[in-house]
Short mmCIF file of C-alpha atoms in Angstrom, two decimals:
data_model
loop_
_atom_site.label_atom_id
_atom_site.label_comp_id
_atom_site.label_asym_id
_atom_site.label_seq_id
_atom_site.Cartn_x
_atom_site.Cartn_y
_atom_site.Cartn_z
CA MET A 206 -0.16 -0.16 0.27
CA GLU A 207 2.92 2.33 0.48
CA GLY A 208 4.31 1.43 -2.48
CA LEU A 209 0.72 2.04 -4.17
CA ALA A 210 0.35 5.73 -2.09
CA THR A 211 3.32 6.64 -3.80
CA ALA A 212 2.45 6.46 -7.03
CA ALA A 213 -0.42 8.78 -6.25
CA GLY A 214 1.71 11.78 -6.38
CA HIS A 215 0.59 14.47 -3.57
CA GLU A 216 0.81 14.19 0.88
CA ASP A 217 -2.76 14.27 0.87
CA ARG A 218 -3.60 11.26 -1.40
CA HIS A 219 -1.85 9.13 -0.41
CA GLU A 220 -4.50 7.96 3.64
CA PRO A 221 -7.28 8.93 1.28
CA LEU A 222 -6.52 5.60 -1.34
CA LYS A 223 -4.91 3.47 1.35
CA SER A 224 -8.79 3.59 3.28
CA TYR A 225 -10.01 3.35 -0.33
CA CYS A 226 -8.17 0.23 -1.16
CA LYS A 227 -9.37 -0.98 2.70
CA GLY A 228 -13.00 -0.27 1.59
CA LEU A 229 -13.34 -2.52 -1.24
CA LEU A 230 -11.87 -5.20 0.73
CA LEU A 231 -13.03 -4.64 2.75
CA PRO A 232 -16.89 -7.13 3.04
CA GLY A 233 -19.68 -5.15 2.65
CA GLU A 234 -22.94 -5.31 -0.66
CA ARG A 235 -21.70 -2.03 -2.32
CA LYS A 236 -18.41 -0.48 -3.48
CA SER A 237 -19.56 2.98 -4.20
CA ILE A 238 -17.83 5.70 -1.61
CA GLU A 239 -21.26 6.14 0.72
CA PRO A 240 -21.22 2.48 1.77
CA MET A 241 -17.65 2.42 2.20
CA ALA A 242 -17.56 5.86 4.41
CA ALA A 243 -19.61 4.30 6.81
CA ARG A 244 -17.84 2.11 6.52
CA LEU A 245 -14.31 2.79 7.27
CA ASP A 246 -15.40 5.30 9.41
CA PRO A 247 -18.95 5.29 11.22
CA GLU A 248 -17.95 8.41 13.09
CA HIS A 249 -17.19 10.57 10.96
CA THR A 250 -19.22 9.91 7.89
CA GLN A 251 -19.23 13.54 5.75
CA ARG A 252 -15.22 13.93 6.10
CA THR A 253 -14.06 10.25 4.46
CA ARG A 254 -16.75 10.38 2.13
CA GLN A 255 -15.17 13.65 1.38
CA SER A 256 -12.40 12.42 1.25
CA LEU A 257 -12.85 9.43 -1.18
CA HIS A 258 -14.87 10.79 -3.60
CA HIS A 259 -12.00 14.16 -4.15
CA LEU A 260 -9.27 10.95 -5.01
CA VAL A 261 -11.64 10.01 -7.03
CA ALA A 262 -13.92 12.04 -8.43
CA LYS A 263 -11.45 15.56 -8.91
CA ALA A 264 -7.53 14.10 -7.98
CA PRO A 265 -5.88 14.33 -11.13
CA TRP A 266 -2.96 11.03 -10.25
CA SER A 267 -2.04 9.03 -13.06
CA ASP A 268 -4.01 5.81 -13.54
CA GLU A 269 -1.25 4.80 -15.90
CA ALA A 270 1.66 4.94 -13.18
CA LEU A 271 -0.43 3.30 -10.66
CA LEU A 272 -1.35 0.63 -12.60
CA GLU A 273 2.42 0.09 -13.19
CA ARG A 274 3.23 0.19 -9.63
CA VAL A 275 0.55 -2.66 -8.90
CA ARG A 276 2.19 -4.39 -12.44
CA GLN A 277 6.47 -4.81 -10.86
CA HIS A 278 4.10 -5.71 -6.89
CA VAL A 279 2.49 -8.87 -8.35
CA LEU A 280 4.12 -10.36 -11.57
CA PRO A 281 7.15 -11.40 -9.97
CA THR A 282 4.77 -12.80 -7.04
CA MET A 283 2.74 -14.37 -10.69
CA ARG A 284 5.95 -15.88 -11.94
CA ARG A 285 7.04 -17.51 -9.66
CA GLN A 286 4.43 -20.91 -9.92
CA GLY A 287 5.25 -20.03 -14.00
CA PRO A 288 5.97 -18.05 -16.56
CA VAL A 289 3.69 -15.47 -17.92
CA VAL A 290 1.88 -17.15 -21.28
CA ALA A 291 -0.65 -14.52 -22.61
CA TRP A 292 -1.56 -11.99 -22.87
CA ILE A 293 -5.82 -11.50 -22.64
CA VAL A 294 -7.93 -8.85 -24.50
CA ASP A 295 -11.91 -8.89 -23.50
CA ASP A 296 -14.09 -5.86 -22.85
CA THR A 297 -17.20 -6.12 -19.77
CA GLY A 298 -20.66 -3.88 -19.67
CA PHE A 299 -22.08 -2.40 -16.91
CA PRO A 300 -25.27 -1.99 -17.71
CA LYS A 301 -26.51 1.71 -16.43
CA LYS A 302 -29.69 4.23 -15.82
CA GLY A 303 -29.62 7.44 -18.21
CA LYS A 304 -28.13 9.02 -20.30
CA HIS A 305 -25.75 10.96 -18.42
CA SER A 306 -22.83 9.11 -17.75
CA VAL A 307 -19.69 8.77 -20.05
CA GLY A 308 -19.85 6.19 -22.26
CA VAL A 309 -23.37 5.14 -20.95
CA THR A 310 -25.39 4.46 -24.88
CA ARG A 311 -27.80 1.07 -25.81
CA GLN A 312 -25.12 -1.09 -27.01
CA TYR A 313 -24.12 -5.51 -26.68
CA CYS A 314 -23.64 -5.96 -23.24
CA GLY A 315 -22.25 -8.91 -22.28
CA GLN A 316 -23.28 -9.49 -18.34
CA VAL A 317 -26.78 -8.93 -19.71
CA GLY A 318 -25.99 -10.93 -22.93
CA LYS A 319 -27.62 -8.63 -24.93
CA GLN A 320 -28.38 -5.21 -25.68
CA GLU A 321 -28.63 -3.41 -22.61
CA ASN A 322 -28.04 0.38 -21.65
CA CYS A 323 -24.92 0.23 -20.48
CA ARG A 324 -21.17 1.66 -20.73
CA VAL A 325 -18.31 -0.56 -22.00
CA ALA A 326 -14.83 -1.10 -20.54
CA VAL A 327 -11.47 -2.58 -22.41
CA SER A 328 -8.61 -4.50 -21.02
CA LEU A 329 -5.47 -6.04 -20.93
CA SER A 330 -4.48 -9.18 -18.41
CA VAL A 331 -1.45 -10.53 -18.26
CA ALA A 332 -1.51 -14.99 -17.24
CA THR A 333 0.53 -17.31 -16.16
CA TRP A 334 -1.95 -20.81 -16.43
CA SER A 335 -3.17 -20.65 -12.46
CA SER A 336 -3.44 -16.11 -12.25
CA SER A 337 -4.14 -13.15 -14.67
CA LEU A 338 -3.39 -9.20 -13.22
CA PRO A 339 -5.17 -6.74 -15.80
CA ILE A 340 -2.31 -3.94 -16.51
CA ALA A 341 -4.31 -1.71 -19.30
CA TYR A 342 -7.78 -0.43 -18.53
CA ARG A 343 -9.67 1.50 -21.31
CA LEU A 344 -13.45 2.94 -21.24
CA TYR A 345 -14.49 2.84 -24.55
CA LEU A 346 -16.84 6.27 -26.22
CA PRO A 347 -19.04 5.31 -28.87
CA GLN A 348 -18.59 7.50 -31.28
CA GLU A 349 -22.28 9.44 -30.76
CA TRP A 350 -19.93 10.14 -27.36
CA ALA A 351 -16.77 11.39 -28.76
CA GLU A 352 -18.53 13.34 -31.62
CA ASP A 353 -20.93 15.22 -28.67
CA ALA A 354 -18.13 18.69 -27.17
CA LYS A 355 -21.64 19.29 -24.48
CA ARG A 356 -21.41 16.11 -23.03
CA ARG A 357 -17.54 15.70 -23.18
CA ASP A 358 -16.84 18.91 -21.12
CA LYS A 359 -19.58 18.05 -19.03
CA VAL A 360 -17.80 14.25 -17.81
CA GLU A 361 -14.65 16.08 -18.38
CA VAL A 362 -13.45 14.19 -21.81
CA PRO A 363 -10.20 14.49 -21.86
CA PRO A 364 -9.45 16.74 -25.04
CA GLU A 365 -6.63 14.06 -26.66
CA ILE A 366 -9.14 11.19 -26.88
CA ALA A 367 -10.82 10.88 -29.77
CA PHE A 368 -13.50 7.48 -30.89
CA GLN A 369 -11.30 4.16 -31.55
CA THR A 370 -12.99 0.99 -31.78
CA LYS A 371 -13.10 -1.42 -29.53
CA PRO A 372 -10.14 -2.71 -31.12
CA GLU A 373 -8.42 -0.34 -31.71
CA ILE A 374 -8.34 0.19 -27.93
CA ALA A 375 -6.45 -2.99 -27.17
CA LEU A 376 -3.64 -3.17 -29.56
CA ASP A 377 -3.25 0.78 -28.36
CA GLN A 378 -3.25 -1.08 -24.73
CA ILE A 379 -1.01 -3.84 -26.48
CA ARG A 380 1.42 -1.40 -28.63
CA LEU A 381 2.26 -0.43 -25.03
CA ALA A 382 2.55 -3.39 -23.37
CA THR A 383 5.52 -4.07 -25.76
CA ALA A 384 6.96 -1.43 -25.22
CA ALA A 385 7.13 -1.46 -21.60
CA ASN A 386 9.03 -4.70 -22.12
CA LEU A 387 6.83 -7.18 -20.03
CA ASP A 388 7.59 -10.97 -20.03
CA ARG A 389 5.71 -11.91 -23.64
CA GLY A 390 2.56 -13.80 -24.04
CA VAL A 391 0.25 -15.03 -26.95
CA ILE A 392 -2.25 -12.74 -27.40
CA LEU A 393 -6.37 -14.19 -26.97
CA ALA A 394 -8.85 -12.63 -27.53
CA ASP A 395 -13.61 -13.66 -28.81
CA CYS A 396 -13.69 -12.53 -32.17
CA ALA A 397 -14.84 -9.53 -31.19
CA TYR A 398 -12.02 -8.37 -31.75
CA GLY A 399 -10.49 -11.85 -34.27
CA ASN A 400 -12.61 -10.72 -36.54
CA ASN A 401 -10.78 -7.98 -37.46
CA ALA A 402 -8.25 -8.41 -39.97
CA GLU A 403 -6.38 -4.74 -38.76
CA PHE A 404 -6.16 -6.11 -35.46
CA ARG A 405 -4.67 -9.55 -36.06
CA ASP A 406 -2.31 -7.50 -38.56
CA GLY A 407 -0.38 -5.14 -35.75
CA ILE A 408 -0.23 -8.28 -33.78
CA THR A 409 2.40 -9.71 -35.56
CA GLN A 410 3.96 -6.21 -36.61
CA LEU A 411 4.62 -5.99 -33.00
CA GLY A 412 6.62 -9.09 -33.35
CA LEU A 413 2.98 -11.55 -31.44
CA GLN A 414 1.32 -14.82 -32.64
CA TYR A 415 -2.07 -15.27 -31.45
CA VAL A 416 -4.52 -17.77 -30.61
CA VAL A 417 -8.08 -15.24 -31.56
CA GLY A 418 -11.72 -16.55 -31.82
CA VAL A 419 -13.64 -15.53 -35.32
CA GLN A 420 -16.96 -15.73 -36.57
CA SER A 421 -17.97 -19.18 -38.94
CA SER A 422 -18.64 -16.40 -41.85
CA ILE A 423 -15.26 -15.24 -41.79
CA THR A 424 -13.22 -16.72 -45.07
CA VAL A 425 -10.56 -18.34 -46.05
CA TRP A 426 -8.34 -20.54 -48.00
CA GLY A 427 -8.30 -23.82 -47.33
CA PRO A 428 -5.54 -26.94 -47.24
CA GLY A 429 -2.94 -26.04 -49.50
CA GLN A 430 -4.83 -23.48 -52.04
CA GLN A 431 -4.01 -18.84 -51.95
CA PRO A 432 -5.39 -16.71 -54.15
CA LEU A 433 -4.80 -16.51 -57.90
CA PRO A 434 -0.87 -14.50 -59.01
CA PRO A 435 -1.97 -11.59 -60.59
CA LYS A 436 -3.53 -10.85 -64.38
CA PRO A 437 -0.44 -11.46 -67.04
CA ARG A 438 2.14 -8.55 -67.87
CA GLN A 439 0.45 -6.16 -71.20
CA ARG A 440 3.00 -4.51 -73.27
CA MET A 441 2.06 -1.11 -72.08
CA GLY A 442 1.43 -0.08 -68.48
CA ARG A 443 2.52 -0.57 -65.27
CA PRO A 444 2.63 -4.47 -64.23
CA PRO A 445 -0.33 -6.15 -62.20
CA ARG A 446 0.59 -6.67 -58.91
CA LEU A 447 -3.17 -7.17 -57.43
CA LEU A 448 -3.92 -11.10 -55.79
CA GLN A 449 -6.48 -12.05 -58.22
CA ARG A 450 -9.47 -14.40 -57.60
CA SER A 451 -12.13 -16.59 -60.68
CA GLN A 452 -15.55 -17.60 -60.52
CA GLU A 453 -14.04 -21.00 -59.82
CA HIS A 454 -11.65 -20.34 -57.20
CA GLN A 455 -12.92 -18.20 -54.66
CA PRO A 456 -12.23 -18.35 -50.25
CA VAL A 457 -14.56 -20.85 -48.42
CA SER A 458 -15.69 -19.86 -44.88
CA VAL A 459 -13.86 -21.91 -42.36
CA LYS A 460 -17.66 -23.86 -41.41
CA HIS A 461 -17.92 -24.72 -44.84
CA LEU A 462 -14.52 -25.88 -43.81
CA ALA A 463 -14.97 -27.22 -41.14
CA MET A 464 -17.66 -29.40 -42.87
CA SER A 465 -15.96 -30.50 -45.00
CA LEU A 466 -13.59 -32.23 -43.17
CA PRO A 467 -13.81 -36.01 -42.70
CA ALA A 468 -15.38 -36.88 -39.32
CA HIS A 469 -12.16 -38.64 -38.00
CA SER A 470 -9.90 -36.03 -38.12
CA PHE A 471 -11.17 -34.42 -35.39
CA ARG A 472 -10.11 -35.46 -32.15
CA ASP A 473 -11.03 -35.58 -28.01
CA VAL A 474 -8.86 -33.78 -26.64
CA THR A 475 -8.48 -32.84 -22.73
CA TRP A 476 -6.35 -28.98 -21.54
CA ARG A 477 -7.66 -28.81 -18.14
CA GLU A 478 -8.75 -29.63 -14.80
CA GLY A 479 -12.36 -28.04 -14.24
CA THR A 480 -14.40 -28.51 -11.03
CA ASN A 481 -15.23 -31.39 -10.60
CA GLN A 482 -14.21 -32.93 -13.83
CA LYS A 483 -12.25 -33.14 -17.25
CA LEU A 484 -12.72 -30.50 -19.46
CA GLN A 485 -12.77 -32.01 -22.48
CA SER A 486 -14.58 -31.78 -26.13
CA ARG A 487 -13.76 -32.86 -29.91
CA PHE A 488 -10.91 -29.90 -31.99
CA VAL A 489 -9.40 -30.24 -35.56
CA ALA A 490 -6.40 -27.73 -36.22
CA THR A 491 -5.52 -27.31 -40.01
CA ARG A 492 -3.30 -24.90 -41.88
CA VAL A 493 -5.20 -21.95 -44.43
CA ARG A 494 -4.30 -18.53 -45.28
CA PRO A 495 -7.29 -15.78 -44.51
CA ALA A 496 -8.73 -14.25 -46.97
CA HIS A 497 -9.98 -11.46 -46.01
CA ARG A 498 -9.48 -8.40 -49.18
CA ASP A 499 -6.25 -9.89 -50.47
CA TYR A 500 -7.24 -9.25 -53.53
CA GLU A 501 -6.14 -6.14 -52.67
CA LYS A 502 -2.64 -6.90 -51.41
CA ALA A 503 0.25 -8.21 -53.59
CA GLU A 504 1.32 -11.11 -51.54
CA PRO A 505 -1.68 -13.53 -50.09
CA TYR A 506 -1.58 -13.54 -46.00
CA ALA A 507 0.78 -16.14 -44.09
CA GLU A 508 -0.40 -19.37 -43.76
CA GLU A 509 -2.09 -19.98 -39.64
CA TRP A 510 -3.62 -22.12 -37.56
CA LEU A 511 -7.74 -23.13 -37.64
CA LEU A 512 -9.20 -24.70 -34.91
CA ILE A 513 -12.49 -25.75 -34.69
CA GLU A 514 -14.83 -27.13 -32.33
CA TRP A 515 -16.46 -29.76 -33.03
CA PRO A 516 -18.74 -31.31 -29.17
CA ARG A 517 -19.98 -34.74 -29.91
CA GLY A 518 -23.36 -34.31 -29.99
CA GLU A 519 -23.92 -30.85 -32.27
CA ALA A 520 -25.39 -30.63 -35.78
CA GLU A 521 -22.29 -28.71 -36.79
CA PRO A 522 -19.10 -27.31 -34.62
CA THR A 523 -19.41 -24.41 -32.27
CA LYS A 524 -16.17 -22.66 -32.22
CA TYR A 525 -13.55 -21.25 -33.79
CA TRP A 526 -10.39 -19.33 -34.35
CA LEU A 527 -6.93 -18.73 -36.26
CA SER A 528 -3.53 -19.18 -34.75
CA THR A 529 -0.33 -17.56 -35.79
CA LEU A 530 1.72 -20.61 -33.14
CA PRO A 531 4.44 -22.55 -35.10
CA ALA A 532 4.16 -25.19 -37.77
CA ASN A 533 4.49 -27.32 -35.51
CA THR A 534 2.38 -26.15 -32.08
CA THR A 535 0.90 -29.69 -31.28
CA LEU A 536 -2.87 -29.81 -31.35
CA LYS A 537 -3.73 -29.82 -27.26
CA ALA A 538 -1.15 -26.99 -27.43
CA LEU A 539 -3.78 -25.08 -30.18
CA VAL A 540 -6.37 -26.52 -28.14
CA LYS A 541 -4.85 -25.13 -24.65
CA LEU A 542 -4.08 -21.77 -25.25
CA ALA A 543 -6.64 -20.92 -27.17
CA LYS A 544 -9.36 -22.09 -23.56
CA GLN A 545 -6.57 -20.29 -20.63
CA ARG A 546 -9.68 -16.97 -21.90
CA TRP A 547 -11.96 -18.90 -18.90
CA ILE A 548 -9.38 -17.08 -16.34
CA ILE A 549 -10.06 -13.60 -17.30
CA GLU A 550 -13.66 -14.98 -17.19
CA ARG A 551 -12.27 -15.13 -13.64
CA ASP A 552 -11.02 -12.06 -13.32
CA TYR A 553 -13.76 -9.98 -14.73
CA GLN A 554 -16.21 -12.19 -11.78
CA GLU A 555 -14.71 -10.97 -8.49
CA LEU A 556 -13.28 -7.68 -9.78
CA LYS A 557 -17.57 -7.01 -9.87
CA GLN A 558 -18.89 -9.44 -7.32
CA GLU A 559 -16.79 -9.35 -4.47
CA LEU A 560 -14.36 -5.81 -5.58
CA GLY A 561 -17.12 -3.38 -5.96
CA LEU A 562 -15.50 -2.85 -10.26
CA GLY A 563 -19.07 -1.70 -11.45
CA HIS A 564 -20.35 0.22 -7.94
CA PHE A 565 -18.72 2.95 -8.69
CA GLU A 566 -22.15 5.76 -8.50
CA GLY A 567 -20.58 9.16 -10.03
CA ARG A 568 -20.43 10.70 -13.95
CA ASN A 569 -16.70 11.79 -14.78
CA TRP A 570 -14.21 10.39 -16.73
CA ARG A 571 -11.82 10.23 -14.52
CA GLY A 572 -13.28 8.96 -12.02
CA PHE A 573 -14.50 6.03 -13.37
CA HIS A 574 -10.95 5.34 -14.72
CA HIS A 575 -9.53 5.82 -10.86
CA HIS A 576 -12.41 3.23 -8.84
CA ALA A 577 -11.55 0.35 -11.89
CA THR A 578 -7.34 0.97 -11.03
CA LEU A 579 -8.26 0.92 -7.42
CA CYS A 580 -10.44 -1.89 -7.86
CA ILE A 581 -7.26 -3.59 -9.90
CA ALA A 582 -4.47 -2.56 -6.81
CA ALA A 583 -6.87 -4.65 -4.34
CA TYR A 584 -7.44 -7.52 -6.79
CA GLY A 585 -3.57 -6.76 -7.67
CA PHE A 586 -3.43 -7.65 -3.66
CA LEU A 587 -5.10 -10.77 -3.45
CA VAL A 588 -3.55 -12.63 -6.30
CA ALA A 589 -0.18 -11.76 -4.90
CA GLU A 590 -1.59 -13.31 -1.50
CA ARG A 591 -2.96 -16.39 -3.38
CA ASN A 592 0.92 -17.04 -5.22
CA ARG A 593 2.59 -16.86 -1.61
CA PHE A 594 1.41 -20.29 -1.62
CA SER A 595 1.89 -23.62 -3.68
CA PRO A 596 -0.75 -24.40 -6.16
CA SER A 597 -1.95 -27.37 -3.69
CA ALA A 598 -2.10 -24.80 -0.54
CA ARG A 599 -4.49 -23.05 -2.39
CA ALA A 600 -6.24 -25.13 -3.84
CA GLY A 601 -6.59 -26.58 0.10
CA HIS A 602 -5.06 -29.61 0.45
CA LEU A 603 -2.52 -28.35 3.23
CA GLY A 604 -5.11 -29.42 5.84
CA PHE A 605 -5.37 -25.35 6.80
CA VAL A 606 -7.38 -24.52 9.38
CA VAL A 607 -9.85 -21.61 8.79
CA PRO A 608 -10.41 -19.82 12.09
CA ARG A 609 -13.87 -20.19 14.02
CA PRO A 610 -16.23 -17.45 12.63
CA ALA A 611 -16.23 -14.63 16.28
CA PRO A 612 -19.84 -15.31 18.39
CA ASP A 613 -21.59 -12.21 15.90
CA PHE A 614 -19.97 -13.21 12.26
CA ARG A 615 -23.44 -13.50 10.15
CA PRO A 616 -22.20 -14.79 7.01
CA ARG A 617 -24.55 -13.03 3.90
CA GLY A 618 -27.53 -14.74 2.98
CA SER A 619 -28.60 -16.43 5.92
CA PRO A 620 -31.30 -15.36 8.84
CA ARG A 621 -31.42 -13.03 11.10
CA THR A 622 -32.30 -14.56 14.90
CA SER A 623 -33.79 -11.71 17.36
#
């Protein structure tokens, strides 16, 4: 906490920052400022509330500097249990009523699984096989917000923030992580990012590999195929340089390719132990070339992996991934990395349910990001503590005895006694 406090700059912010993180870690249904102030200092609630509010909504400390300090403290503890294997891109939605809080509009919200009035933030996390930590976090500002000067001014959106798509935000986060010389991992993302050819190209240009989800409609050239070469040179004019397609020579959707593969090519693969059983499904991997607008290119895309999941009992494949992992990568290694995105779901579950990531009630840009940064700091503390113990200890295999609760302890959800 001392290290985090100094990263916040001015000494007046040190104690409020420690109190805010403590409030996030303590029990309590709501982790917004008012109820945290009441729990932290019941006798001086109003003064504590004002202090916490100023820290989060007004004080101009750097989210990036604080997240860097969290990263410096937590990543070494994570690496004690194993190396960094992945950088995971994801976004999360926060349902929100009204129209005045920064970034709120009607858009897809993963938390409810449909279009909803909400705001969405994009994150980048660093992951080992056993734990992960968000290292970058930014609100997606819809175009209607980005182009509305009056609304921007009211919620104090910085002037340098322009409209960016979610894949563009994620790619910027990856560039900054690369520039910081972090231990590199394979980029993992779902089809909202993997469908975007510019996002995939940007990762490759940074010298990174990826395993990203794609939709069934994305087109590829099947094994051993590629677009036609440019037209022959004519006597006059510049030589043609663009690749071609013909009516008979066209790429196919990944679904069409998957359905054409023989059933015996799919293999059962177990990728990890679940809560109650081993997680297993049927997969096949084949080498393909992406076909996105390659008729505008002079060279075809390089070959990469198409990974397909077709569970037993399903009428058709359920998931697809493209990957730039080496050609000698085994099927099990491909599957294990593709499925490692599960760990970010656990992160968001704990950040939201235990640490109040979605509980910030303010409307401005700074407050939204400051609150999220402090939630990540609190989560980083938990990640570091877990990684102090061996995997068997964390799984509860060493016979540790849970202390008996105090007499007035009441588990959440249990009835009160008279």
